[in-house]
Amino acid sequence: MNGKMQEARPLIFSETKETLAAALEARGEKAFRATQILEWIYKKRVRSFDEMKNVPAATRAWLAETYDFMPAKLVAKSAQASDVTEKFLLQMRDGALVECVILRAPQEGTGEERSRKTVCISTQVGCAQGCKFCASGLAGWKRNLDAGEIMAQLMFVCWEGGDKGTRETGFTDFDNIVVMGMGEPLMNYDATMRALTIANAPWGLGVGARRITISTSGVVPKIHALAAEPMQFRLAISLHGATDEVRSQIMPVNRKFPLAQLIPAAKDFSEKHGRMITLEFILIENVNDTLEQARKLAEIARELHAHVNLIPYNTVEGLPWKRPSGNRQMQFLKILQERRVPATLRREKGHDIDAACGQLRLRNLDKEKTANAS
Ligand code: SF4
C-alpha cells in the first residue's frame, strides 16, 4: 500500500475543541470558529470541509490543506447474522485493516420498535497481548491507531451503519460504545482516552460516559491510571481464568500482572468510580470450565461486587479450543447464581459471522496471503 503514516495529514477527527481552537487562533481566527466546525462534523455530520457553509472559504481551504477527513474505507462487510450483528472491515490510509462491529439488541419493554445499538471499536492494528484463544493475537501487533482513527470507526458507523427508519435522515446514532474490538486499549492509553473524550464531549458525539465501556486484558498500572481519571467510563476486565494457573495458561498478561495485582486494581477503579465492573469470562471446554473455576470466580466477583458475563467460546479457525456443552455452561452459571453473583450467560453476538474479535480481519489477511502466494 502507498501512503505512509508519517506523511499523512492529521485527521480532523483527532482534534478536540481546545486543540482546534488553538490551531485556528494561531492563524488569527476567532475561537468560536472551532465550535462551528465541530458542529458541522458531529451534529450535522457533513462529509467534507466544503459543506461547512457558514465557515469562510479561506478557512475551509486551510482545513482541507491541513487535515484529512474520513481515513477509513470499507473493505468487507459481514452478512447480517440472525442476532443482528453487523461487522465492518475498514482499511486505513496505510492499508492497515481494522474491525468495528454493530450489535443490536431489542430494548426491554419497547418491543421490536427500536433496538439498542452498541458499537464495538478497535484501538490497535492486531494485538500484542497474545491471548491464546483470540484471532487478533494470532496475527501479532502491527501498530497503534491514533485518536482520529479510533473516532473514525464511530463516524463510519454514523455515516454508513444506518437502520431502516432512521435512514432518511442520513444519520444514525448509537446507545453504547464498547472498546472491545481488536487490540488492548490500555496499551494505547492516550489515543484511546482522547478519542473517548471526543465521543463523550457535548461538542463531539455526546455519548454519555456511562454508556462507554473500556475492556482490558488486565494491564494493572493503566487500570490505576483509569481509576484516577475524572470521566465515568465503565470498566470490563477479561478475566477468563479464576486462578493464576489457568489464567496464565491462556493469557500471557497474567504472568506480568497476576490476580494478586489485578484484583486490587479493579477494586481501586470500582471504589473511585462507584461503578460495578464487569468480569468477562469466555468459557472454553477443558480449559476454564471446571466447577472449581466457577467457585473461584464467584469468590473474586463477590470481593469486587462485580457482574460476571459468561461467554461460550466462539470457535476460531486454526485454534484448537471448543465451547463447553450447554449443560456445562448452565452448571457453571448455577454456581455463580447460588452464591448470589449477578451473572449472565450469553451467546456471543455475531456467532454466525465471525464476530469474535479479529476474525474478519484474520480471514482477509489469509486471503491476501493466498493471493500473494499464487
Ligand atoms: S483478547 Fe483482546 S487483549 Fe487478548 S489478544 Fe485478543 S484483542 Fe488482544
Short mmCIF file of C-alpha atoms and ligand atoms in Angstrom, two decimals:
data_model
loop_
_atom_site.label_atom_id
_atom_site.label_comp_id
_atom_site.label_asym_id
_atom_site.label_seq_id
_atom_site.Cartn_x
_atom_site.Cartn_y
_atom_site.Cartn_z
CA MET A 1 0.00 0.00 0.00
CA ASN A 2 1.19 3.53 -0.61
CA GLY A 3 0.61 6.46 1.75
CA LYS A 4 2.93 6.19 4.71
CA MET A 5 1.53 7.23 8.08
CA GLN A 6 4.29 9.77 8.78
CA GLU A 7 3.42 11.62 5.55
CA ALA A 8 -0.30 11.58 6.15
CA ARG A 9 -2.01 14.71 7.36
CA PRO A 10 -3.57 14.64 10.82
CA LEU A 11 -7.23 13.67 10.96
CA ILE A 12 -9.81 16.30 11.79
CA PHE A 13 -11.47 13.61 13.97
CA SER A 14 -8.49 13.71 16.33
CA GLU A 15 -8.93 17.39 17.23
CA THR A 16 -10.57 18.37 20.49
CA LYS A 17 -12.38 21.67 20.82
CA GLU A 18 -9.35 23.12 22.62
CA THR A 19 -6.73 21.95 20.13
CA LEU A 20 -8.77 23.04 17.11
CA ALA A 21 -9.47 26.46 18.67
CA ALA A 22 -5.75 26.86 19.36
CA ALA A 23 -4.86 25.96 15.75
CA LEU A 24 -7.43 28.45 14.44
CA GLU A 25 -6.33 31.20 16.82
CA ALA A 26 -2.73 30.67 15.73
CA ARG A 27 -3.78 31.76 12.24
CA GLY A 28 -5.72 34.75 13.54
CA GLU A 29 -9.22 33.28 13.57
CA LYS A 30 -11.76 33.60 16.35
CA ALA A 31 -12.09 30.65 18.70
CA PHE A 32 -15.85 30.33 18.01
CA ARG A 33 -14.94 29.03 14.57
CA ALA A 34 -13.91 25.74 16.23
CA THR A 35 -17.44 25.36 17.65
CA GLN A 36 -18.92 25.91 14.19
CA ILE A 37 -16.61 23.39 12.53
CA LEU A 38 -17.22 20.72 15.18
CA GLU A 39 -20.96 21.23 14.86
CA TRP A 40 -20.75 20.52 11.13
CA ILE A 41 -18.75 17.37 11.83
CA TYR A 42 -20.54 15.84 14.80
CA LYS A 43 -24.06 17.26 14.72
CA LYS A 44 -24.71 17.84 11.03
CA ARG A 45 -22.36 15.02 10.05
CA VAL A 46 -21.05 16.51 6.82
CA ARG A 47 -18.51 14.51 4.84
CA SER A 48 -16.27 17.29 3.57
CA PHE A 49 -14.99 20.72 4.59
CA ASP A 50 -16.72 22.18 1.54
CA GLU A 51 -20.13 21.54 3.06
CA MET A 52 -19.43 23.83 6.06
CA LYS A 53 -21.49 26.69 4.70
CA ASN A 54 -21.01 29.29 7.44
CA VAL A 55 -17.24 28.79 7.52
CA PRO A 56 -15.36 31.27 5.28
CA ALA A 57 -13.91 29.82 2.06
CA ALA A 58 -10.33 30.66 3.11
CA THR A 59 -10.77 28.72 6.38
CA ARG A 60 -12.28 25.77 4.53
CA ALA A 61 -9.31 25.78 2.17
CA TRP A 62 -6.92 25.83 5.15
CA LEU A 63 -8.80 22.95 6.78
CA ALA A 64 -8.60 20.90 3.58
CA GLU A 65 -4.86 21.55 3.26
CA THR A 66 -4.19 20.80 6.92
CA TYR A 67 -6.41 17.82 7.74
CA ASP A 68 -7.75 14.61 6.27
CA PHE A 69 -11.42 13.82 6.80
CA MET A 70 -12.54 10.14 6.83
CA PRO A 71 -9.46 7.87 6.69
CA ALA A 72 -11.35 4.58 6.60
CA LYS A 73 -12.58 2.74 3.52
CA LEU A 74 -14.90 -0.24 3.68
CA VAL A 75 -13.14 -3.42 2.53
CA ALA A 76 -15.61 -6.06 3.67
CA LYS A 77 -18.92 -6.17 5.44
CA SER A 78 -20.30 -9.28 7.08
CA ALA A 79 -23.74 -10.57 6.21
CA GLN A 80 -26.37 -9.67 8.75
CA ALA A 81 -26.45 -12.50 11.28
CA SER A 82 -29.58 -13.83 12.94
CA ASP A 83 -28.72 -11.92 16.09
CA VAL A 84 -28.42 -8.69 14.12
CA THR A 85 -24.73 -8.16 14.38
CA GLU A 86 -23.01 -6.34 11.60
CA LYS A 87 -19.30 -6.22 11.10
CA PHE A 88 -17.21 -3.79 9.08
CA LEU A 89 -13.63 -4.33 7.98
CA LEU A 90 -12.10 -0.91 7.39
CA GLN A 91 -8.86 -0.03 5.68
CA MET A 92 -6.89 2.93 6.99
CA ARG A 93 -4.68 5.18 4.85
CA ASP A 94 -1.59 2.98 5.20
CA GLY A 95 -3.53 -0.16 4.29
CA ALA A 96 -3.96 -1.33 7.91
CA LEU A 97 -7.13 -3.36 8.43
CA VAL A 98 -9.36 -2.56 11.40
CA GLU A 99 -12.65 -4.05 12.52
CA CYS A 100 -15.68 -2.44 14.04
CA VAL A 101 -18.96 -4.12 14.87
CA ILE A 102 -22.54 -3.01 15.46
CA LEU A 103 -24.51 -5.13 17.93
CA ARG A 104 -28.26 -4.64 18.07
CA ALA A 105 -30.42 -5.88 20.93
CA PRO A 106 -34.14 -5.26 21.49
CA GLN A 107 -34.86 -2.57 24.07
CA GLU A 108 -36.51 -4.08 27.10
CA GLY A 109 -40.13 -3.06 27.33
CA THR A 110 -40.17 -1.42 23.95
CA GLY A 111 -40.88 -4.48 21.82
CA GLU A 112 -39.47 -4.50 18.35
CA GLU A 113 -39.85 -0.79 17.66
CA ARG A 114 -36.28 0.17 18.31
CA SER A 115 -33.24 -1.85 19.13
CA ARG A 116 -30.43 -0.78 21.41
CA LYS A 117 -27.36 -0.28 19.37
CA THR A 118 -23.83 -0.84 20.63
CA VAL A 119 -20.74 -0.10 18.59
CA CYS A 120 -17.61 -2.12 19.30
CA ILE A 121 -14.40 -0.41 18.21
CA SER A 122 -10.73 -1.32 17.86
CA THR A 123 -7.76 0.60 19.25
CA GLN A 124 -4.80 -1.20 17.67
CA VAL A 125 -3.96 -2.96 14.43
CA GLY A 126 -3.50 -6.50 15.70
CA CYS A 127 -2.65 -7.07 19.34
CA ALA A 128 0.48 -7.87 21.30
CA GLN A 129 -1.26 -9.40 24.33
CA GLY A 130 -1.23 -12.84 22.72
CA CYS A 131 -4.31 -14.32 24.40
CA LYS A 132 -4.27 -17.90 23.23
CA PHE A 133 -7.94 -18.09 22.23
CA CYS A 134 -8.06 -14.87 20.21
CA ALA A 135 -7.86 -14.29 16.46
CA SER A 136 -6.32 -10.81 16.87
CA GLY A 137 -3.49 -12.23 18.96
CA LEU A 138 -2.68 -14.77 16.22
CA ALA A 139 -1.51 -12.20 13.68
CA GLY A 140 0.50 -10.15 16.22
CA TRP A 141 0.67 -6.40 16.80
CA LYS A 142 1.24 -4.02 13.89
CA ARG A 143 0.69 -0.54 15.29
CA ASN A 144 -1.47 1.65 17.50
CA LEU A 145 -4.38 3.54 16.00
CA ASP A 146 -4.34 7.28 16.57
CA ALA A 147 -7.25 9.08 18.21
CA GLY A 148 -8.66 10.15 14.84
CA GLU A 149 -8.63 6.57 13.54
CA ILE A 150 -10.45 5.36 16.64
CA MET A 151 -13.04 8.13 16.24
CA ALA A 152 -13.26 7.39 12.51
CA GLN A 153 -14.78 3.98 13.29
CA LEU A 154 -17.59 5.68 15.20
CA MET A 155 -18.06 8.24 12.44
CA PHE A 156 -18.11 5.47 9.85
CA VAL A 157 -20.98 3.85 11.74
CA CYS A 158 -22.74 7.24 11.96
CA TRP A 159 -22.36 7.64 8.22
CA GLU A 160 -22.92 4.12 6.95
CA GLY A 161 -24.42 2.00 9.71
CA GLY A 162 -27.95 3.32 9.23
CA ASP A 163 -31.04 1.42 10.21
CA LYS A 164 -34.22 1.39 8.21
CA GLY A 165 -36.44 4.12 9.61
CA THR A 166 -33.65 6.47 10.51
CA ARG A 167 -32.01 6.18 7.12
CA GLU A 168 -33.93 9.07 5.59
CA THR A 169 -32.17 11.45 7.94
CA GLY A 170 -28.92 10.14 6.52
CA PHE A 171 -27.57 9.70 10.02
CA THR A 172 -27.90 7.25 12.80
CA ASP A 173 -26.83 7.16 16.41
CA PHE A 174 -25.94 4.51 18.88
CA ASP A 175 -26.61 3.94 22.52
CA ASN A 176 -23.37 2.43 23.75
CA ILE A 177 -19.72 2.21 22.82
CA VAL A 178 -17.61 -0.76 23.86
CA VAL A 179 -13.86 -0.59 23.38
CA MET A 180 -13.61 -4.31 22.97
CA GLY A 181 -12.52 -4.83 19.37
CA MET A 182 -9.04 -5.54 18.16
CA GLY A 183 -6.20 -4.50 20.46
CA GLU A 184 -5.63 -3.74 24.12
CA PRO A 185 -6.96 -0.19 24.67
CA LEU A 186 -4.87 0.41 27.78
CA MET A 187 -1.68 -0.27 25.78
CA ASN A 188 -2.75 2.65 23.58
CA TYR A 189 -3.93 4.72 26.50
CA ASP A 190 -3.51 8.33 25.36
CA ALA A 191 -5.09 7.89 21.93
CA THR A 192 -7.95 5.85 23.38
CA MET A 193 -8.67 8.45 26.08
CA ARG A 194 -8.52 11.28 23.59
CA ALA A 195 -10.93 9.53 21.20
CA LEU A 196 -13.34 8.70 24.01
CA THR A 197 -13.16 12.28 25.26
CA ILE A 198 -14.30 13.42 21.80
CA ALA A 199 -17.01 10.74 21.66
CA ASN A 200 -18.25 11.85 25.09
CA ALA A 201 -18.00 15.64 24.72
CA PRO A 202 -21.16 17.71 24.18
CA TRP A 203 -19.40 19.32 21.20
CA GLY A 204 -18.47 15.82 19.94
CA LEU A 205 -20.75 12.81 19.63
CA GLY A 206 -22.25 13.40 23.08
CA VAL A 207 -22.33 9.72 24.15
CA GLY A 208 -22.63 9.63 27.96
CA ALA A 209 -19.52 8.35 29.77
CA ARG A 210 -21.59 5.67 31.49
CA ARG A 211 -22.52 4.34 28.08
CA ILE A 212 -18.87 3.83 27.21
CA THR A 213 -17.13 0.64 28.36
CA ILE A 214 -13.40 0.06 28.18
CA SER A 215 -12.39 -3.58 28.17
CA THR A 216 -8.93 -4.64 29.24
CA SER A 217 -6.99 -7.88 29.47
CA GLY A 218 -5.62 -6.58 32.79
CA VAL A 219 -2.86 -4.00 32.35
CA VAL A 220 -2.66 -3.18 36.05
CA PRO A 221 -0.80 0.21 36.08
CA LYS A 222 -3.19 1.57 33.45
CA ILE A 223 -6.25 0.39 35.39
CA HIS A 224 -4.98 2.52 38.29
CA ALA A 225 -4.48 5.42 35.82
CA LEU A 226 -8.03 4.98 34.55
CA ALA A 227 -9.30 4.93 38.12
CA ALA A 228 -7.75 8.37 38.61
CA GLU A 229 -9.48 9.85 35.52
CA PRO A 230 -12.43 12.14 36.16
CA MET A 231 -14.55 10.60 33.39
CA GLN A 232 -17.03 7.97 34.48
CA PHE A 233 -16.33 5.35 31.84
CA ARG A 234 -17.25 1.77 32.66
CA LEU A 235 -14.64 -0.95 33.00
CA ALA A 236 -14.77 -4.58 31.88
CA ILE A 237 -11.96 -6.97 32.69
CA SER A 238 -11.33 -10.00 30.51
CA LEU A 239 -10.68 -12.48 33.29
CA HIS A 240 -11.10 -15.85 31.54
CA GLY A 241 -9.35 -17.69 34.37
CA ALA A 242 -10.13 -17.57 38.10
CA THR A 243 -6.71 -18.82 39.27
CA ASP A 244 -3.23 -17.76 38.15
CA GLU A 245 -2.56 -21.26 36.92
CA VAL A 246 -5.48 -21.31 34.49
CA ARG A 247 -5.30 -17.63 33.55
CA SER A 248 -1.57 -17.68 32.77
CA GLN A 249 -2.13 -20.68 30.52
CA ILE A 250 -4.36 -18.69 28.16
CA MET A 251 -3.46 -15.05 28.90
CA PRO A 252 0.28 -14.22 28.95
CA VAL A 253 -0.51 -10.83 30.55
CA ASN A 254 -1.26 -12.71 33.77
CA ARG A 255 2.41 -13.63 34.17
CA LYS A 256 3.25 -9.93 34.38
CA PHE A 257 0.17 -8.83 36.29
CA PRO A 258 -1.17 -11.81 38.29
CA LEU A 259 -4.50 -11.85 40.10
CA ALA A 260 -2.89 -10.58 43.33
CA GLN A 261 -2.26 -7.29 41.46
CA LEU A 262 -5.25 -7.31 39.13
CA ILE A 263 -7.93 -7.68 41.80
CA PRO A 264 -6.73 -4.67 43.90
CA ALA A 265 -6.51 -2.58 40.70
CA ALA A 266 -10.10 -3.49 39.80
CA LYS A 267 -11.14 -2.63 43.37
CA ASP A 268 -9.36 0.72 43.09
CA PHE A 269 -11.36 1.51 39.94
CA SER A 270 -14.75 0.49 41.33
CA GLU A 271 -14.18 2.30 44.64
CA LYS A 272 -13.09 5.56 42.98
CA HIS A 273 -15.86 5.49 40.38
CA GLY A 274 -18.61 3.90 42.46
CA ARG A 275 -19.47 1.68 39.50
CA MET A 276 -19.93 -2.04 39.25
CA ILE A 277 -17.31 -3.51 36.96
CA THR A 278 -17.88 -6.44 34.64
CA LEU A 279 -15.77 -9.59 34.57
CA GLU A 280 -15.79 -11.18 31.14
CA PHE A 281 -15.26 -14.93 31.19
CA ILE A 282 -15.09 -16.86 27.92
CA LEU A 283 -15.97 -20.48 28.69
CA ILE A 284 -13.58 -22.89 26.97
CA GLU A 285 -14.03 -26.63 27.22
CA ASN A 286 -11.49 -28.40 29.44
CA VAL A 287 -9.56 -25.17 29.97
CA ASN A 288 -11.52 -22.95 32.36
CA ASP A 289 -14.97 -24.54 32.59
CA THR A 290 -14.46 -26.67 35.70
CA LEU A 291 -16.81 -26.20 38.61
CA GLU A 292 -13.78 -25.34 40.76
CA GLN A 293 -13.12 -22.40 38.42
CA ALA A 294 -16.76 -21.36 38.83
CA ARG A 295 -16.40 -21.36 42.62
CA LYS A 296 -13.16 -19.32 42.48
CA LEU A 297 -14.74 -16.91 40.00
CA ALA A 298 -17.66 -16.42 42.39
CA GLU A 299 -15.20 -15.53 45.18
CA ILE A 300 -13.48 -12.91 43.02
CA ALA A 301 -16.77 -11.45 41.79
CA ARG A 302 -18.10 -11.19 45.35
CA GLU A 303 -14.94 -9.47 46.54
CA LEU A 304 -15.20 -6.95 43.71
CA HIS A 305 -19.03 -6.66 43.72
CA ALA A 306 -18.71 -7.34 40.03
CA HIS A 307 -21.10 -8.57 37.40
CA VAL A 308 -19.98 -11.69 35.52
CA ASN A 309 -20.56 -12.08 31.82
CA LEU A 310 -20.12 -15.69 30.71
CA ILE A 311 -19.45 -16.07 27.00
CA PRO A 312 -19.37 -19.54 25.47
CA TYR A 313 -16.27 -19.69 23.27
CA ASN A 314 -16.68 -18.79 19.62
CA THR A 315 -14.61 -21.20 17.53
CA VAL A 316 -11.67 -19.61 15.71
CA GLU A 317 -10.31 -21.31 12.62
CA GLY A 318 -6.79 -22.56 13.28
CA LEU A 319 -7.23 -22.76 17.05
CA PRO A 320 -7.99 -25.99 18.95
CA TRP A 321 -10.40 -24.63 21.57
CA LYS A 322 -14.07 -25.60 21.80
CA ARG A 323 -17.12 -24.27 23.60
CA PRO A 324 -18.41 -26.40 26.50
CA SER A 325 -21.73 -28.23 26.24
CA GLY A 326 -24.91 -26.33 27.07
CA ASN A 327 -25.24 -28.46 30.18
CA ARG A 328 -21.77 -27.48 31.45
CA GLN A 329 -22.46 -23.81 30.72
CA MET A 330 -25.63 -23.99 32.85
CA GLN A 331 -23.84 -25.78 35.72
CA PHE A 332 -21.18 -23.07 35.72
CA LEU A 333 -23.81 -20.32 35.77
CA LYS A 334 -25.73 -22.05 38.56
CA ILE A 335 -22.69 -21.99 40.87
CA LEU A 336 -22.43 -18.23 40.43
CA GLN A 337 -26.16 -17.73 40.97
CA GLU A 338 -26.17 -19.88 44.12
CA ARG A 339 -23.52 -17.53 45.52
CA ARG A 340 -25.64 -14.50 44.57
CA VAL A 341 -23.23 -13.22 41.95
CA PRO A 342 -25.03 -11.19 39.28
CA ALA A 343 -24.21 -13.17 36.16
CA THR A 344 -25.39 -13.58 32.61
CA LEU A 345 -24.68 -16.31 30.14
CA ARG A 346 -24.80 -15.03 26.64
CA ARG A 347 -24.50 -16.44 23.25
CA GLU A 348 -21.73 -14.49 21.62
CA LYS A 349 -23.15 -11.82 19.36
CA GLY A 350 -22.32 -12.49 15.78
CA HIS A 351 -21.59 -16.16 16.30
CA ASP A 352 -22.75 -16.71 12.70
CA ILE A 353 -20.47 -14.08 11.21
CA ASP A 354 -17.04 -14.38 12.79
CA ALA A 355 -17.61 -11.58 15.27
CA ALA A 356 -15.08 -12.77 17.82
CA CYS A 357 -12.50 -10.03 17.77
CA GLY A 358 -10.12 -10.13 14.86
CA GLN A 359 -11.75 -12.93 12.89
CA LEU A 360 -12.90 -10.97 9.86
CA ARG A 361 -9.51 -9.26 9.62
CA LEU A 362 -7.68 -12.53 10.01
CA ARG A 363 -9.72 -14.09 7.25
CA ASN A 364 -8.86 -11.20 4.93
CA LEU A 365 -5.17 -11.39 5.80
CA ASP A 366 -5.30 -15.11 4.94
CA LYS A 367 -6.94 -14.29 1.60
CA GLU A 368 -4.21 -11.72 0.89
CA LYS A 369 -1.50 -14.27 1.73
CA THR A 370 -3.11 -16.89 -0.53
CA ALA A 371 -3.44 -14.34 -3.36
CA ASN A 372 0.19 -13.26 -2.97
CA ALA A 373 1.39 -16.86 -2.94
CA SER A 374 -0.41 -17.77 -6.17
S1 SF4 B 1 -8.45 -10.98 23.59
FE1 SF4 B 1 -8.14 -8.76 23.41
S2 SF4 B 1 -6.23 -8.40 24.57
FE2 SF4 B 1 -6.29 -10.60 24.14
S3 SF4 B 1 -5.12 -10.86 22.22
FE3 SF4 B 1 -7.31 -10.62 21.69
S4 SF4 B 1 -7.56 -8.42 21.26
FE4 SF4 B 1 -5.65 -8.68 22.44
#
